[in-house]
PDB file of C-alpha atoms in Angstrom:
ATOM      1  CA  UNK L 596      24.477-152.279 -94.943  1.00 44.00           C
ATOM      2  CA  UNK L 597      23.405-151.607 -91.489  1.00 42.00           C
ATOM      3  CA  UNK L 598      19.540-151.937 -91.036  1.00 42.00           C
ATOM      4  CA  UNK L 599      17.268-149.592 -89.764  1.00 44.00           C
ATOM      5  CA  UNK L 600      13.992-150.235 -88.182  1.00 41.00           C
ATOM      6  CA  UNK L 601      11.256-148.003 -86.904  1.00 42.00           C
ATOM      7  CA  UNK L 602       8.718-149.340 -84.474  1.00 41.00           C
ATOM      8  CA  UNK L 603       5.191-147.761 -84.603  1.00 45.00           C
ATOM      9  CA  UNK L 604       2.228-147.851 -82.168  1.00 44.00           C
ATOM     10  CA  UNK L 605      -0.769-149.559 -83.163  1.00 50.00           C
ATOM     11  CA  UNK L 606      -2.043-147.770 -86.054  1.00 49.00           C
ATOM     12  CA  UNK L 607      -5.527-145.972 -86.676  1.00 49.00           C
ATOM     13  CA  UNK L 608      -6.324-146.071 -90.408  1.00 50.00           C
ATOM     14  CA  UNK L 609      -7.698-142.646 -91.693  1.00 48.00           C
ATOM     15  CA  UNK L 610     -11.009-142.683 -93.413  1.00 43.00           C
ATOM     16  CA  UNK L 611     -10.213-142.672 -97.176  1.00 39.00           C
ATOM     17  CA  UNK L 612     -12.639-141.548 -99.606  1.00 36.00           C
ATOM     18  CA  UNK L 613     -12.181-143.138-102.924  1.00 39.00           C
ATOM     19  CA  UNK L 614     -11.954-141.012-105.800  1.00 42.00           C
ATOM     20  CA  UNK L 615     -11.983-143.817-108.268  1.00 40.00           C
ATOM     21  CA  UNK L 616     -14.429-144.041-111.091  1.00 41.00           C
ATOM     22  CA  UNK L 617     -14.993-147.590-111.848  1.00 42.00           C
ATOM     23  CA  UNK L 618     -15.938-148.702-115.269  1.00 40.00           C
ATOM     24  CA  UNK L 619     -18.063-151.896-115.589  1.00 38.00           C
ATOM     25  CA  UNK L 620     -14.858-153.990-116.248  1.00 39.00           C
ATOM     26  CA  UNK L 621     -13.219-152.365-113.354  1.00 38.00           C
ATOM     27  CA  UNK L 622     -15.979-153.011-110.917  1.00 36.00           C
ATOM     28  CA  UNK L 623     -16.930-156.575-111.951  1.00 35.00           C
ATOM     29  CA  UNK L 624     -16.848-159.130-109.245  1.00 32.00           C
ATOM     30  CA  UNK L 625     -14.210-161.847-109.589  1.00 32.00           C
ATOM     31  CA  UNK L 626     -15.842-165.227-108.590  1.00 29.00           C
ATOM     32  CA  UNK L 627     -12.953-167.356-109.536  1.00 37.00           C
ATOM     33  CA  UNK L 628     -11.632-168.860-106.502  1.00 35.00           C
ATOM     34  CA  UNK L 629      -8.245-168.435-107.630  1.00 42.00           C
ATOM     35  CA  UNK L 630      -8.587-164.540-106.932  1.00 45.00           C
ATOM     36  CA  UNK L 631      -9.508-164.869-103.342  1.00 43.00           C
ATOM     37  CA  UNK L 632      -7.172-163.538-100.655  1.00 46.00           C
ATOM     38  CA  UNK L 633      -5.102-165.879 -98.511  1.00 45.00           C
ATOM     39  CA  UNK L 634      -3.920-164.149 -95.196  1.00 43.00           C
ATOM     40  CA  UNK L 635      -3.705-166.878 -92.967  1.00 42.00           C
ATOM     41  CA  UNK L 636      -1.803-169.746 -94.929  1.00 45.00           C
ATOM     42  CA  UNK L 637       1.951-169.739 -95.747  1.00 46.00           C
ATOM     43  CA  UNK L 638       2.674-166.322 -94.107  1.00 50.00           C
ATOM     44  CA  UNK L 639       6.215-165.051 -94.318  1.00 52.00           C
ATOM     45  CA  UNK L 640       7.376-164.392 -90.840  1.00 52.00           C
ATOM     46  CA  UNK L 641      10.798-162.513 -90.094  1.00 46.00           C
ATOM     47  CA  UNK L 642      11.275-162.277 -86.454  1.00 51.00           C
ATOM     48  CA  UNK L 643      13.949-159.861 -84.979  1.00 51.00           C
ATOM     49  CA  UNK L 644      16.422-161.452 -82.624  1.00 50.00           C
ATOM     50  CA  UNK L 645      16.520-159.842 -79.248  1.00 51.00           C
ATOM     51  CA  UNK L 646      20.335-159.405 -80.029  1.00 50.00           C
ATOM     52  CA  UNK L 647      19.352-157.265 -83.171  1.00 49.00           C
ATOM     53  CA  UNK L 648      16.671-155.233 -81.326  1.00 47.00           C
ATOM     54  CA  UNK L 649      19.115-154.127 -78.586  1.00 43.00           C
ATOM     55  CA  UNK L 650      21.094-151.980 -80.869  1.00 41.00           C
ATOM     56  CA  UNK L 651      18.389-150.518 -83.144  1.00 43.00           C
ATOM     57  CA  UNK L 652      17.088-147.045 -82.686  1.00 45.00           C
ATOM     58  CA  UNK L 653      13.364-147.618 -82.388  1.00 49.00           C
ATOM     59  CA  UNK L 654      11.083-144.697 -82.941  1.00 51.00           C
ATOM     60  CA  UNK L 655       7.407-144.179 -82.639  1.00 54.00           C
ATOM     61  CA  UNK L 656       5.371-142.862 -85.385  1.00 60.00           C
ATOM     62  CA  UNK L 657       2.034-141.104 -85.223  1.00 59.00           C
ATOM     63  CA  UNK L 658      -1.011-143.298 -84.967  1.00 59.00           C
ATOM     64  CA  UNK L 659      -2.642-141.814 -88.080  1.00 75.00           C
ATOM     65  CA  UNK L 660      -1.689-143.572 -91.232  1.00 86.00           C
ATOM     66  CA  UNK L 661      -2.997-142.736 -94.576  1.00 94.00           C
ATOM     67  CA  UNK L 662      -3.046-145.442 -97.399  1.00 96.00           C
ATOM     68  CA  UNK L 663      -3.340-143.931-101.004  1.00 96.00           C
ATOM     69  CA  UNK L 664      -2.640-147.289-102.676  1.00 97.00           C
ATOM     70  CA  UNK L 665      -1.307-150.919-102.199  1.00 98.00           C
ATOM     71  CA  UNK L 666       2.272-150.200-102.182  1.00 98.00           C
ATOM     72  CA  UNK L 667       2.723-146.756-100.235  1.00 97.00           C
ATOM     73  CA  UNK L 668       1.652-145.330 -96.804  1.00 94.00           C
ATOM     74  CA  UNK L 669       2.024-141.931 -95.272  1.00 93.00           C
ATOM     75  CA  UNK L 670       2.355-140.933 -91.615  1.00 90.00           C
ATOM     76  CA  UNK L 671       3.673-138.235 -89.618  1.00 83.00           C
ATOM     77  CA  UNK L 672       7.171-138.195 -87.739  1.00 84.00           C
ATOM     78  CA  UNK L 673       8.101-135.488 -85.633  1.00 80.00           C
ATOM     79  CA  UNK L 674       5.317-133.462 -87.266  1.00 83.00           C
ATOM     80  CA  UNK L 675       6.791-134.230 -90.696  1.00 85.00           C
ATOM     81  CA  UNK L 676       4.707-135.939 -93.292  1.00 88.00           C
ATOM     82  CA  UNK L 677       6.510-139.049 -94.269  1.00 89.00           C
ATOM     83  CA  UNK L 678       5.967-141.254 -97.261  1.00 93.00           C
ATOM     84  CA  UNK L 679       7.020-144.956 -97.535  1.00 92.00           C
ATOM     85  CA  UNK L 680       7.112-146.582-100.708  1.00 96.00           C
ATOM     86  CA  UNK L 681       7.622-150.432-100.562  1.00 97.00           C
ATOM     87  CA  UNK L 682      10.925-151.591-101.577  1.00 96.00           C
ATOM     88  CA  UNK L 683      10.874-154.021-104.693  1.00 97.00           C
ATOM     89  CA  UNK L 684       7.247-154.285-105.710  1.00 98.00           C
ATOM     90  CA  UNK L 685       4.651-152.449-107.438  1.00 98.00           C
ATOM     91  CA  UNK L 686       0.928-152.480-107.476  1.00 98.00           C
ATOM     92  CA  UNK L 687      -1.610-151.165-110.109  1.00 98.00           C
ATOM     93  CA  UNK L 688      -2.216-147.563-110.221  1.00 95.00           C
ATOM     94  CA  UNK L 689      -5.669-146.111-108.633  1.00 93.00           C
ATOM     95  CA  UNK L 690      -7.652-143.978-110.746  1.00 91.00           C
ATOM     96  CA  UNK L 691      -7.226-140.280-109.733  1.00 85.00           C
ATOM     97  CA  UNK L 692      -9.800-137.774-110.464  1.00 80.00           C
ATOM     98  CA  UNK L 693      -7.299-134.758-110.409  1.00 78.00           C
ATOM     99  CA  UNK L 694      -5.303-136.452-113.366  1.00 81.00           C
ATOM    100  CA  UNK L 695      -7.500-135.736-116.203  1.00 79.00           C
ATOM    101  CA  UNK L 696      -5.071-137.550-118.847  1.00 85.00           C
ATOM    102  CA  UNK L 697      -4.320-140.459-116.465  1.00 92.00           C
ATOM    103  CA  UNK L 698      -3.874-143.562-118.582  1.00 93.00           C
ATOM    104  CA  UNK L 699      -4.850-146.861-117.118  1.00 97.00           C
ATOM    105  CA  UNK L 700      -5.086-150.488-118.243  1.00 96.00           C
ATOM    106  CA  UNK L 701      -8.421-151.994-118.698  1.00 96.00           C
ATOM    107  CA  UNK L 702      -8.479-153.835-115.216  1.00 98.00           C
ATOM    108  CA  UNK L 703      -5.857-151.597-113.418  1.00 97.00           C
ATOM    109  CA  UNK L 704      -7.972-149.567-111.134  1.00 96.00           C
ATOM    110  CA  UNK L 705     -10.051-152.636-110.146  1.00 97.00           C
ATOM    111  CA  UNK L 706      -6.896-154.465-108.841  1.00 98.00           C
ATOM    112  CA  UNK L 707      -5.231-151.152-107.427  1.00 98.00           C
ATOM    113  CA  UNK L 708      -8.424-150.924-105.172  1.00 98.00           C
ATOM    114  CA  UNK L 709      -8.315-154.598-104.348  1.00 98.00           C
ATOM    115  CA  UNK L 710      -4.429-154.145-103.314  1.00 98.00           C
ATOM    116  CA  UNK L 711      -5.323-151.055-101.489  1.00 98.00           C
ATOM    117  CA  UNK L 712      -8.200-152.659 -99.353  1.00 98.00           C
ATOM    118  CA  UNK L 713      -6.011-155.673 -98.749  1.00 98.00           C
ATOM    119  CA  UNK L 714      -3.331-153.370 -97.162  1.00 97.00           C
ATOM    120  CA  UNK L 715      -5.996-151.441 -95.106  1.00 96.00           C
ATOM    121  CA  UNK L 716      -7.405-154.815 -93.646  1.00 96.00           C
ATOM    122  CA  UNK L 717      -3.878-156.062 -93.061  1.00 95.00           C
ATOM    123  CA  UNK L 718      -2.515-153.044 -91.141  1.00 91.00           C
ATOM    124  CA  UNK L 719      -5.607-152.424 -89.343  1.00 92.00           C
ATOM    125  CA  UNK L 720      -4.920-152.178 -85.517  1.00 90.00           C
ATOM    126  CA  UNK L 721      -1.168-153.636 -85.873  1.00 88.00           C
ATOM    127  CA  UNK L 722       1.974-152.411 -84.518  1.00 86.00           C
ATOM    128  CA  UNK L 723       4.409-151.644 -87.658  1.00 87.00           C
ATOM    129  CA  UNK L 724       8.027-151.574 -88.235  1.00 85.00           C
ATOM    130  CA  UNK L 725       9.934-150.659 -91.230  1.00 84.00           C
ATOM    131  CA  UNK L 726      13.487-151.128 -92.636  1.00 86.00           C
ATOM    132  CA  UNK L 727      14.841-148.085 -94.297  1.00 86.00           C
ATOM    133  CA  UNK L 728      16.645-148.689 -97.699  1.00 89.00           C
ATOM    134  CA  UNK L 729      16.829-145.117 -99.434  1.00 90.00           C
ATOM    135  CA  UNK L 730      15.040-142.256-100.848  1.00 91.00           C
ATOM    136  CA  UNK L 731      13.238-142.303-104.332  1.00 90.00           C
ATOM    137  CA  UNK L 732      13.099-139.246-106.793  1.00 88.00           C
ATOM    138  CA  UNK L 733       9.845-137.921-105.016  1.00 87.00           C
ATOM    139  CA  UNK L 734      11.912-137.895-101.713  1.00 87.00           C
ATOM    140  CA  UNK L 735       9.802-140.633-100.243  1.00 88.00           C
ATOM    141  CA  UNK L 736      11.512-143.301 -98.025  1.00 91.00           C
ATOM    142  CA  UNK L 737      11.784-146.695 -99.786  1.00 93.00           C
ATOM    143  CA  UNK L 738      11.783-149.518 -97.203  1.00 90.00           C
ATOM    144  CA  UNK L 739      10.306-152.747 -96.017  1.00 89.00           C
ATOM    145  CA  UNK L 740       7.025-152.602 -93.949  1.00 89.00           C
ATOM    146  CA  UNK L 741       6.407-155.173 -91.226  1.00 84.00           C
ATOM    147  CA  UNK L 742       3.475-155.670 -89.036  1.00 86.00           C
ATOM    148  CA  UNK L 743       3.657-157.550 -85.647  1.00 82.00           C
ATOM    149  CA  UNK L 744       1.331-160.566 -84.676  1.00 88.00           C
ATOM    150  CA  UNK L 745       0.210-161.233 -81.396  1.00 91.00           C
ATOM    151  CA  UNK L 746       2.985-163.802 -80.973  1.00 89.00           C
ATOM    152  CA  UNK L 747       5.538-160.612 -81.534  1.00 83.00           C
ATOM    153  CA  UNK L 748       6.366-161.953 -85.069  1.00 82.00           C
ATOM    154  CA  UNK L 749       7.274-159.503 -87.809  1.00 80.00           C
ATOM    155  CA  UNK L 750       5.523-160.191 -91.225  1.00 84.00           C
ATOM    156  CA  UNK L 751       6.842-158.632 -94.414  1.00 89.00           C
ATOM    157  CA  UNK L 752       3.734-156.856 -95.986  1.00 94.00           C
ATOM    158  CA  UNK L 753       5.211-156.749 -99.409  1.00 96.00           C
ATOM    159  CA  UNK L 754       5.522-160.599 -99.383  1.00 96.00           C
ATOM    160  CA  UNK L 755       1.772-160.963 -98.415  1.00 97.00           C
ATOM    161  CA  UNK L 756       0.841-158.761-101.420  1.00 98.00           C
ATOM    162  CA  UNK L 757       3.012-160.838-103.729  1.00 98.00           C
ATOM    163  CA  UNK L 758       1.850-164.033-102.258  1.00 97.00           C
ATOM    164  CA  UNK L 759      -1.909-163.068-103.018  1.00 97.00           C
ATOM    165  CA  UNK L 760      -1.158-161.945-106.558  1.00 98.00           C
ATOM    166  CA  UNK L 761      -1.766-158.281-105.803  1.00 98.00           C
ATOM    167  CA  UNK L 762       1.634-156.850-106.652  1.00 99.00           C
ATOM    168  CA  UNK L 763       4.568-157.612-108.941  1.00 99.00           C
ATOM    169  CA  UNK L 764       8.241-157.511-108.296  1.00 98.00           C
ATOM    170  CA  UNK L 765       9.458-154.234-109.828  1.00 97.00           C
ATOM    171  CA  UNK L 766      12.254-151.498-109.499  1.00 96.00           C
ATOM    172  CA  UNK L 767      14.862-154.255-108.184  1.00 97.00           C
ATOM    173  CA  UNK L 768      16.948-156.584-110.160  1.00 95.00           C
ATOM    174  CA  UNK L 769      20.299-158.319-110.026  1.00 94.00           C
ATOM    175  CA  UNK L 770      21.121-157.554-113.673  1.00 90.00           C
ATOM    176  CA  UNK L 771      24.178-155.578-113.673  1.00 86.00           C
ATOM    177  CA  UNK L 772      22.677-153.479-116.744  1.00 87.00           C
ATOM    178  CA  UNK L 773      19.584-152.707-115.124  1.00 90.00           C
ATOM    179  CA  UNK L 774      19.311-149.101-113.633  1.00 91.00           C
ATOM    180  CA  UNK L 775      17.463-150.900-110.545  1.00 92.00           C
ATOM    181  CA  UNK L 776      20.092-153.339-109.820  1.00 94.00           C
ATOM    182  CA  UNK L 777      20.929-154.192-106.191  1.00 95.00           C
ATOM    183  CA  UNK L 778      24.402-155.604-105.075  1.00 92.00           C
ATOM    184  CA  UNK L 779      24.377-155.530-101.302  1.00 91.00           C
ATOM    185  CA  UNK L 780      23.886-159.078-100.155  1.00 90.00           C
ATOM    186  CA  UNK L 781      20.794-158.543 -97.905  1.00 87.00           C
ATOM    187  CA  UNK L 782      19.013-156.980-100.940  1.00 92.00           C
ATOM    188  CA  UNK L 783      20.174-159.658-103.546  1.00 95.00           C
ATOM    189  CA  UNK L 784      18.786-162.289-101.333  1.00 93.00           C
ATOM    190  CA  UNK L 785      15.696-160.299-100.775  1.00 93.00           C
ATOM    191  CA  UNK L 786      15.247-160.105-104.434  1.00 97.00           C
ATOM    192  CA  UNK L 787      15.389-163.839-104.887  1.00 97.00           C
ATOM    193  CA  UNK L 788      13.008-164.360-101.998  1.00 95.00           C
ATOM    194  CA  UNK L 789      10.265-162.249-103.713  1.00 97.00           C
ATOM    195  CA  UNK L 790      10.740-163.522-107.067  1.00 98.00           C
ATOM    196  CA  UNK L 791      10.201-166.790-105.701  1.00 97.00           C
ATOM    197  CA  UNK L 792       6.937-165.719-104.093  1.00 97.00           C
ATOM    198  CA  UNK L 793       5.967-163.911-107.342  1.00 98.00           C
ATOM    199  CA  UNK L 794       6.389-166.914-109.261  1.00 98.00           C
ATOM    200  CA  UNK L 795       4.210-169.019-107.335  1.00 98.00           C
ATOM    201  CA  UNK L 796       1.291-166.658-107.312  1.00 98.00           C
ATOM    202  CA  UNK L 797       1.847-166.555-111.198  1.00 98.00           C
ATOM    203  CA  UNK L 798       1.607-170.204-111.385  1.00 98.00           C
ATOM    204  CA  UNK L 799      -1.657-170.188-109.412  1.00 98.00           C
ATOM    205  CA  UNK L 800      -3.167-167.312-111.654  1.00 98.00           C
ATOM    206  CA  UNK L 801      -3.763-165.305-108.560  1.00 98.00           C
ATOM    207  CA  UNK L 802      -5.587-161.901-109.192  1.00 98.00           C
ATOM    208  CA  UNK L 803      -3.422-159.999-111.455  1.00 98.00           C
ATOM    209  CA  UNK L 804      -2.107-163.106-112.806  1.00 98.00           C
ATOM    210  CA  UNK L 805      -5.268-164.277-113.939  1.00 98.00           C
ATOM    211  CA  UNK L 806      -5.074-161.670-116.816  1.00 98.00           C
ATOM    212  CA  UNK L 807      -2.729-160.711-119.515  1.00 98.00           C
ATOM    213  CA  UNK L 808      -0.139-158.040-118.241  1.00 97.00           C
ATOM    214  CA  UNK L 809      -1.286-155.306-120.341  1.00 97.00           C
ATOM    215  CA  UNK L 810      -4.953-155.513-119.232  1.00 98.00           C
ATOM    216  CA  UNK L 811      -3.471-154.863-115.548  1.00 98.00           C
ATOM    217  CA  UNK L 812      -0.631-152.535-116.055  1.00 97.00           C
ATOM    218  CA  UNK L 813      -0.502-149.803-118.401  1.00 94.00           C
ATOM    219  CA  UNK L 814       3.326-149.333-117.763  1.00 88.00           C
TER     220      UNK L 814
END
C-alpha cells in the first residue's frame, strides 16, 4: 500500500465548550499516581526519511482544528470540513446533551474528557501530519496522526494515548474471522505494535485500566 501523509501548519485549537454533565463519580479526582499522564518518557518516534518525504504529496490544512473527543479531530481542507478518526484505537465516549438516550458507563465521560484534554494539550501549537488509511461509514477519514517535535521527529499520537492508558486497541485485528481484520503488512505490524503498548498500560493499571472494563466502556 502506498502511504499518504499530509503536512499541517502549526495548529490553533478552537475554543471548545464542553457539553458534558459530570456525575460525582465522573468528576472525581483520581489521586493514584498510576493515573498520571506521561508525555515525556518513552515517547514513540517515527521519523520520515528524506527519501520518503521526497515523493510524498504534502498538503497544508487550515490552522483551525476542532477536537470533539480523544480519538477524532476535524479540520478544513479546500474549504471542506474533514473528520479524521484515529486508526486502530478507541477512547471512551463523551457525554452529549443532544443525545437524550445516550448510554455511558459509570466512569466513561470522566475518562473521555481526560483523553480529550490530553489530545488538546498534545496537539497545541504543533505541526501535524497524517497517514491516510481508508474511509469509515460516516465518511470520515481513518488514519494515523503524527505531530512534529522541535527536532523534526514525527510522533504517533495514537501510541501516546495508548501509552498513557487513555485509549484501547479497537476496530483492528489480525484474526481472519474479525470484520476489522487487516492483511496489509504495514497494518499487521502496526497492530502488533499498538497491542504491545496497550498491554504495558494494562499491566501498570494506567487510567482506564485501573477499573473494570464495564465501568469505562458501555460498548
